[in-house]
GROMACS .gro file of C-alpha atoms in nm:
model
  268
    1UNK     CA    1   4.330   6.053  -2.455
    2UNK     CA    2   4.323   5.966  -2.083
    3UNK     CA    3   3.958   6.029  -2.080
    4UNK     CA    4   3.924   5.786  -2.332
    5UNK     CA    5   4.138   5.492  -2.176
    6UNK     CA    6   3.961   5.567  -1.815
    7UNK     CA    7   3.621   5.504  -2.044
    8UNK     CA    8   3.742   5.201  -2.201
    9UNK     CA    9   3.843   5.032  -1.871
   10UNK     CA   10   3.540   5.117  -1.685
   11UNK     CA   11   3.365   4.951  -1.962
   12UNK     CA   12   3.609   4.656  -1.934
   13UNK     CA   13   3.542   4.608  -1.566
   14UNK     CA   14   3.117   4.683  -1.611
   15UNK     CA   15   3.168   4.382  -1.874
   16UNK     CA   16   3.390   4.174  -1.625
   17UNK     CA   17   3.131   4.216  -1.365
   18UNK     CA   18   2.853   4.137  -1.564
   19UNK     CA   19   2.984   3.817  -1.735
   20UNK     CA   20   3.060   3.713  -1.318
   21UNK     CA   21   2.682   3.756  -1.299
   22UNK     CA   22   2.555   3.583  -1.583
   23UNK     CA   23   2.780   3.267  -1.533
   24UNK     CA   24   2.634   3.277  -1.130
   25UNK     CA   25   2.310   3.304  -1.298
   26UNK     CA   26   2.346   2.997  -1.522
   27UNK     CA   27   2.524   2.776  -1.201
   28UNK     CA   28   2.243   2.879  -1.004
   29UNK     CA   29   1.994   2.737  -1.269
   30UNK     CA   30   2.227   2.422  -1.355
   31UNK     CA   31   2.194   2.360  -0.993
   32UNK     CA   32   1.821   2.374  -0.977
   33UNK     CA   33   1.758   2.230  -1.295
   34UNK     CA   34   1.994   1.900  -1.120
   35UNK     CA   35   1.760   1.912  -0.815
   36UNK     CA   36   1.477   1.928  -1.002
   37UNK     CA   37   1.567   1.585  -1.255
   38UNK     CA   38   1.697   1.422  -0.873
   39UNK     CA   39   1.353   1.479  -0.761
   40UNK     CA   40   1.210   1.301  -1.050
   41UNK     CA   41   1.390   1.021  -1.086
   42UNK     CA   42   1.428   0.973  -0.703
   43UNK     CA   43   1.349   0.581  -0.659
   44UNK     CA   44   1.011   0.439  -0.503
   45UNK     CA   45   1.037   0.093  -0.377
   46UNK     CA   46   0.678  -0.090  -0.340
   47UNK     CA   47   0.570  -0.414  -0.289
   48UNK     CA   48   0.253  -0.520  -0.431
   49UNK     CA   49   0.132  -0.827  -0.250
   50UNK     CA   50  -0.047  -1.068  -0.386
   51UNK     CA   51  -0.339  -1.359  -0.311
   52UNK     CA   52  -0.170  -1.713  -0.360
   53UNK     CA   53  -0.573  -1.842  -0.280
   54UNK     CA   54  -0.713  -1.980  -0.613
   55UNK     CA   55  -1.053  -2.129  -0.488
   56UNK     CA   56  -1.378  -1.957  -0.476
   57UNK     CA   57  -1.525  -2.120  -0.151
   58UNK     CA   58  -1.699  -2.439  -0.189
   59UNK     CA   59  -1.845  -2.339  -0.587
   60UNK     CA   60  -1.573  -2.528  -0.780
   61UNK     CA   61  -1.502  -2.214  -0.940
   62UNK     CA   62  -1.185  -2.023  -0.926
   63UNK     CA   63  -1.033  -1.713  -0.831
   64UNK     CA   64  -0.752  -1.480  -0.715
   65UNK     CA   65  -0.651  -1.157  -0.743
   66UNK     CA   66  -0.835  -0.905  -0.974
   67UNK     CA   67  -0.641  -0.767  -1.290
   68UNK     CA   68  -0.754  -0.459  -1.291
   69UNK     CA   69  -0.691  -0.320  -0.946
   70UNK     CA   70  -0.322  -0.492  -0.996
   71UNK     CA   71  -0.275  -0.307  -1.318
   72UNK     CA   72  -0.331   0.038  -1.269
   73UNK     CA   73  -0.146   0.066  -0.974
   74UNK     CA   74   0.122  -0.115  -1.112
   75UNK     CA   75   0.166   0.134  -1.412
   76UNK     CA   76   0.050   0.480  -1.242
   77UNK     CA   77   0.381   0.397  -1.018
   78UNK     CA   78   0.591   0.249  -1.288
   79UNK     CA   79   0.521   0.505  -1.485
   80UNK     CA   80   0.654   0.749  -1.237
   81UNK     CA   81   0.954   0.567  -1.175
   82UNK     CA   82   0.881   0.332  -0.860
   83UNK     CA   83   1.037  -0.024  -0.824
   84UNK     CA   84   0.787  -0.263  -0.808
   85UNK     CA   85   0.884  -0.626  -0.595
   86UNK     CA   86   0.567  -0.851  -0.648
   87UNK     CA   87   0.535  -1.104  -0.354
   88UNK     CA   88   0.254  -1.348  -0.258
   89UNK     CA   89   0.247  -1.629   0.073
   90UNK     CA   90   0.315  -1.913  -0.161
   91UNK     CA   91   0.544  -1.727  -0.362
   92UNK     CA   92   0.555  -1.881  -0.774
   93UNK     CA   93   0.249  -1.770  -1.018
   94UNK     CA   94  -0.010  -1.543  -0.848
   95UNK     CA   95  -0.356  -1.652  -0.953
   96UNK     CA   96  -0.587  -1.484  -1.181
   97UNK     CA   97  -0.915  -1.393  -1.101
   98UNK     CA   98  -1.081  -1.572  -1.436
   99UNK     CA   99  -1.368  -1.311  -1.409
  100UNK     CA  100  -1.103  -1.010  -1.406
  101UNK     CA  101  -0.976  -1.137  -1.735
  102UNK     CA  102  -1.312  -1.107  -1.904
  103UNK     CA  103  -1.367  -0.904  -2.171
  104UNK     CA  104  -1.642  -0.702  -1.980
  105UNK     CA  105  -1.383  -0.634  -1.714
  106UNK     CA  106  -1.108  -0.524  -1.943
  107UNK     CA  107  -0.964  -0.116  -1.906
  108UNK     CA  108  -0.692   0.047  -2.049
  109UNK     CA  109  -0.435  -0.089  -1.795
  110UNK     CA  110  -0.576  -0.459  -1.829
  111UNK     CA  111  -0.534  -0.427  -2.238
  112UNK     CA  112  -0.162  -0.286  -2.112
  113UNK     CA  113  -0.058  -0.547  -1.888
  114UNK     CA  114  -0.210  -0.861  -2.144
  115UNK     CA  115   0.058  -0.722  -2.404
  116UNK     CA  116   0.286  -0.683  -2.114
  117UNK     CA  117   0.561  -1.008  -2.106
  118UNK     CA  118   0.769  -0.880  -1.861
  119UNK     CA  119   0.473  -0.790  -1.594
  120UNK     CA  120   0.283  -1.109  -1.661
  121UNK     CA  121   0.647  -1.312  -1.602
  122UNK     CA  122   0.670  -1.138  -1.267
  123UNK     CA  123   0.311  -1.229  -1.186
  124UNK     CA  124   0.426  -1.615  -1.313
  125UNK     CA  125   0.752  -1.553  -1.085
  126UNK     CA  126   0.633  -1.352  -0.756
  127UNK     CA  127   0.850  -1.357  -0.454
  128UNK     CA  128   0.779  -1.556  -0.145
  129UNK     CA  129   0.635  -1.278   0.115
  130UNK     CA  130   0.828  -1.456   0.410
  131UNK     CA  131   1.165  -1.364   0.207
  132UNK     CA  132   1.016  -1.007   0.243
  133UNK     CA  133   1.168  -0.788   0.465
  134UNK     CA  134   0.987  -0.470   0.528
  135UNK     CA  135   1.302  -0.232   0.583
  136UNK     CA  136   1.418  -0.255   0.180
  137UNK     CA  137   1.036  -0.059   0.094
  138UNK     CA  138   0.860   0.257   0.063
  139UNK     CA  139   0.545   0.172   0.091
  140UNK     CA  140   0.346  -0.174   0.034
  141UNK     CA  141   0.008  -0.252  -0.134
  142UNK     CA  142  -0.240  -0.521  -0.206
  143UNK     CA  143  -0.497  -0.574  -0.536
  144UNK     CA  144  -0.801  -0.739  -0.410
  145UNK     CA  145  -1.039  -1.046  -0.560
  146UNK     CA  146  -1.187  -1.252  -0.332
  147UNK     CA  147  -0.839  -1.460  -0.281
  148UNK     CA  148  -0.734  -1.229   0.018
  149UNK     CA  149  -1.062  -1.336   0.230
  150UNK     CA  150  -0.925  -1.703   0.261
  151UNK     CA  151  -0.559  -1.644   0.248
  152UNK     CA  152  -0.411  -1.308   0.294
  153UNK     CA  153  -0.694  -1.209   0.564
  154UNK     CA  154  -0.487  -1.502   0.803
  155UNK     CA  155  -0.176  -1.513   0.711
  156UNK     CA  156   0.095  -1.456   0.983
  157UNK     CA  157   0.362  -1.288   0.753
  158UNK     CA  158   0.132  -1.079   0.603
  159UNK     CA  159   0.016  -0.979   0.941
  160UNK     CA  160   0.345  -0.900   1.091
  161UNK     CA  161   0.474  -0.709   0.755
  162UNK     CA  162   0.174  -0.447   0.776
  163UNK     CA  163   0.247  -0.437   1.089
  164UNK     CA  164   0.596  -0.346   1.057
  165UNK     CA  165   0.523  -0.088   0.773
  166UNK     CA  166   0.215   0.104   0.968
  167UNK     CA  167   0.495   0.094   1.265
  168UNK     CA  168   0.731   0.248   1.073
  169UNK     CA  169   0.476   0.501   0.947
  170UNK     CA  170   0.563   0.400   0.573
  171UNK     CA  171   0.188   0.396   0.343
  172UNK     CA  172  -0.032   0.072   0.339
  173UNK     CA  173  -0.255   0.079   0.055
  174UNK     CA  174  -0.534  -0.203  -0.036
  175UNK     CA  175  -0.810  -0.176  -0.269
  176UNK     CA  176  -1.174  -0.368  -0.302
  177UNK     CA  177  -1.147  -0.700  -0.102
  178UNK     CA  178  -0.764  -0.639  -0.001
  179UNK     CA  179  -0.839  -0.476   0.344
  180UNK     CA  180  -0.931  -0.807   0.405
  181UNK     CA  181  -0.598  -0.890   0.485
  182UNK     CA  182  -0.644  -0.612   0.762
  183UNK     CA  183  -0.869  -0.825   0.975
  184UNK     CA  184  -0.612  -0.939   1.249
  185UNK     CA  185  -0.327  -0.653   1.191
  186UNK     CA  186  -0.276  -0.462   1.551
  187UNK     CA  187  -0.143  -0.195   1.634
  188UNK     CA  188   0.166  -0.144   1.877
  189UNK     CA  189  -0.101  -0.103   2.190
  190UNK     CA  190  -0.273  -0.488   2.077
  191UNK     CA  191  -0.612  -0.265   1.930
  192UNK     CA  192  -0.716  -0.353   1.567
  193UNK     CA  193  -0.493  -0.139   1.301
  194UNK     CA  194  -0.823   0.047   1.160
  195UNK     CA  195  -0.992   0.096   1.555
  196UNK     CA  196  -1.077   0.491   1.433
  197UNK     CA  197  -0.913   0.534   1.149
  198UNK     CA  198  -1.155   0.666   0.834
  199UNK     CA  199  -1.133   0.330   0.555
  200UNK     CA  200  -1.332   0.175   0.257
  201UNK     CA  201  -1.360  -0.170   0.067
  202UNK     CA  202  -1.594  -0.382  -0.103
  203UNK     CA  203  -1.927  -0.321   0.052
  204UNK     CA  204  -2.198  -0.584   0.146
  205UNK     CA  205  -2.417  -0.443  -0.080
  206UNK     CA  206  -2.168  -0.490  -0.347
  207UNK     CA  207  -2.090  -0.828  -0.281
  208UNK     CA  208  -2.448  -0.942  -0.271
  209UNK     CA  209  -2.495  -0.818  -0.620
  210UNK     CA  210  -2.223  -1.056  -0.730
  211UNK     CA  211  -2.389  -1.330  -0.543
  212UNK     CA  212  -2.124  -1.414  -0.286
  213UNK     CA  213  -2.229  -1.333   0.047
  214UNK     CA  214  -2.297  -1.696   0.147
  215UNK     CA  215  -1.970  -1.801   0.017
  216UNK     CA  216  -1.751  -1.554   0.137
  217UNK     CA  217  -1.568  -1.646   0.482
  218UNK     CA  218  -1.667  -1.262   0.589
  219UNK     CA  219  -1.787  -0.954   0.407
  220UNK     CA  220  -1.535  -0.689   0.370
  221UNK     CA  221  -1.754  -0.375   0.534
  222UNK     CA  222  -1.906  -0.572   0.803
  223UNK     CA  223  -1.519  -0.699   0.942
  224UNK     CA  224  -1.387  -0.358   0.912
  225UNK     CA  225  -1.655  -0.172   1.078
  226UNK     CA  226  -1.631  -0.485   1.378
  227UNK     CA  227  -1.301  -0.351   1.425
  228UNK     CA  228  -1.356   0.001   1.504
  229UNK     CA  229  -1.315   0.120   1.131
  230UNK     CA  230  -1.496   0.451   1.072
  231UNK     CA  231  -1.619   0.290   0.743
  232UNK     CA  232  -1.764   0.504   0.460
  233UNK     CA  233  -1.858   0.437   0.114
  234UNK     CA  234  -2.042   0.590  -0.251
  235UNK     CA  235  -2.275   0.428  -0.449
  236UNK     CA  236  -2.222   0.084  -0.586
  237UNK     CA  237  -1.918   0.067  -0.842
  238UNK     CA  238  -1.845   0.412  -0.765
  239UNK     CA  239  -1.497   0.501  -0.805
  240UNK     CA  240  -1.380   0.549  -0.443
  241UNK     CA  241  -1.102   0.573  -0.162
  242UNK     CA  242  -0.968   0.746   0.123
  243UNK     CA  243  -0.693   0.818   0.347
  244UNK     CA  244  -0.598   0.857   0.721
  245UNK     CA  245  -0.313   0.878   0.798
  246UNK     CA  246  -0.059   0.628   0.623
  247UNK     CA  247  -0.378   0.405   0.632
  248UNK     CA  248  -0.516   0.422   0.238
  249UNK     CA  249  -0.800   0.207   0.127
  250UNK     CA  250  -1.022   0.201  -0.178
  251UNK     CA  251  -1.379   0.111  -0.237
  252UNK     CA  252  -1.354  -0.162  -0.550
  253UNK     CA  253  -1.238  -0.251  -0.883
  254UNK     CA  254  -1.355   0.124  -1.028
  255UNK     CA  255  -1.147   0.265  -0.722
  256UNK     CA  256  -0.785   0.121  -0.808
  257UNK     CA  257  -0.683   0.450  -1.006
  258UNK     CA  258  -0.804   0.671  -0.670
  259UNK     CA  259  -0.569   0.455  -0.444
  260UNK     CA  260  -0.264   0.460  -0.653
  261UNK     CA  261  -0.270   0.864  -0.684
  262UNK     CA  262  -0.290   0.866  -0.315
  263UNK     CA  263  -0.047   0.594  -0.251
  264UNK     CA  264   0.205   0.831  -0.521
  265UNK     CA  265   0.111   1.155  -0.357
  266UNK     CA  266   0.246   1.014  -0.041
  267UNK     CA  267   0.592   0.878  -0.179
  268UNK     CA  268   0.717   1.220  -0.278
   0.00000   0.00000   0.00000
């Protein structure tokens, strides 16, 4: 009878212990299943910045900034959970590139974003990009079209807000004709923000087949290498972009998709 009862309350305790174990287990994994959902719905906050520049040089035709490499971006970071701020100089509705809208232009994200009321009321609505302030983002990046050339490429906010990101070491990303608005940003010695740094953009070849190097007030490859850019590019249209550093830039339309993955891959 004793043996018995010394059986039964080693087989009490053995049960005790292990029950300890399994409920440490299941905290444990609780605990790492919570990191695990914190990590994915930690919160990125980007600002896309936009062209306010509607006029296509002297040709009476219009433009602005280019659906698609808006679009993409927009979504591959929405999707994931970022915040998106829009902003442009002039603040109000953001232009349109009219041939980004063409049928022969449209992708996936373009069809998205036309059935999209509450992006296209944020394009009608953007923010004015001197009520900006740099310290409340992530990261910041720019769509191209040819509006950045006349506006973005001069513009003294724009300018110092790069500036302040790339000082801060937070990601700048631009795509196509957006490193345009790189021409004048310095870095904290006074040199030229891309001065050996590895970049892309819309290349001269590239522009000429669009007909727009004589109306263009600079081509996109030929400013960037001027500044000490260690420029590199594919084929024409070729899907395209690169990184150095927090520096990420992206060869055209075709090359939106490349610069938001890298732009993402940086945030986490």
């Amino acid at each position: 009878m004793k043996i018995t009862k010394i059986i039964a309350l080693a087989l009490t305790i053995v049960t005790a212990s292990s029950c300890k174990e399994s409920k440490k287990e299941v905290s444990s994994e609780k605990v790492s299943e919570e990191k695990k959902e914190l990590i994915k719905t930690k919160k990125m906050n980007v600002l896309f910045v936009l062209t306010s520049h509607d006029k296509l040089g002297d040709t009476g035709k219009k433009t602005g900034f280019w659906v698609e490499e808006f679009a993409n971006p927009y979504y591959t970071l929405l999707d994931k959970g970022a915040t998106i701020t829009i902003a442009s100089p002039k603040g109000g509705a953001a232009p349109i590139d009219p041939s980004s809208d063409a049928p022969d232009a449209a992708t996936e994200a373009t069809d998205r974003y036309n059935k999209d009321a509450d992006a296209k009321a944020k394009i009608a609505n953007t923010k004015k990009l001197s009520d900006i302030n740099a310290d409340d983002f992530d990261a910041v990046f720019y769509p191209g079209g040819h509006g950045p050339l006349w506006d973005l490429a001069n513009d003294a906010t724009s300018i110092s807000l790069i500036e302040k990101f790339n000082n801060q070491d937070k990601p700048v990303a631009f795509v196509c004709h957006a490193p345009a608005a790189l021409k004048n940003v310095k870095n904290a010695d006074g040199t030229p923000l891309v001065t050996g740094k590895k970049v892309t953009g819309f290349t001269n070849t590239e522009e000429d087949a669009v007909g727009l190097t004589s109306v263009v007030p600079f081509l996109v490859e030929d400013m960037l290498t001027k500044n000490g850019g260690i420029y590199s590019k594919k084929e024409d249209w070729a899907a395209y972009a690169i990184q150095d550093g927090n520096l990420i830039t992206g060869q055209n339309p075709a090359s939106s998709e490349l610069v938001a993955e890298k732009l993402l891959e940086s945030l986490k």
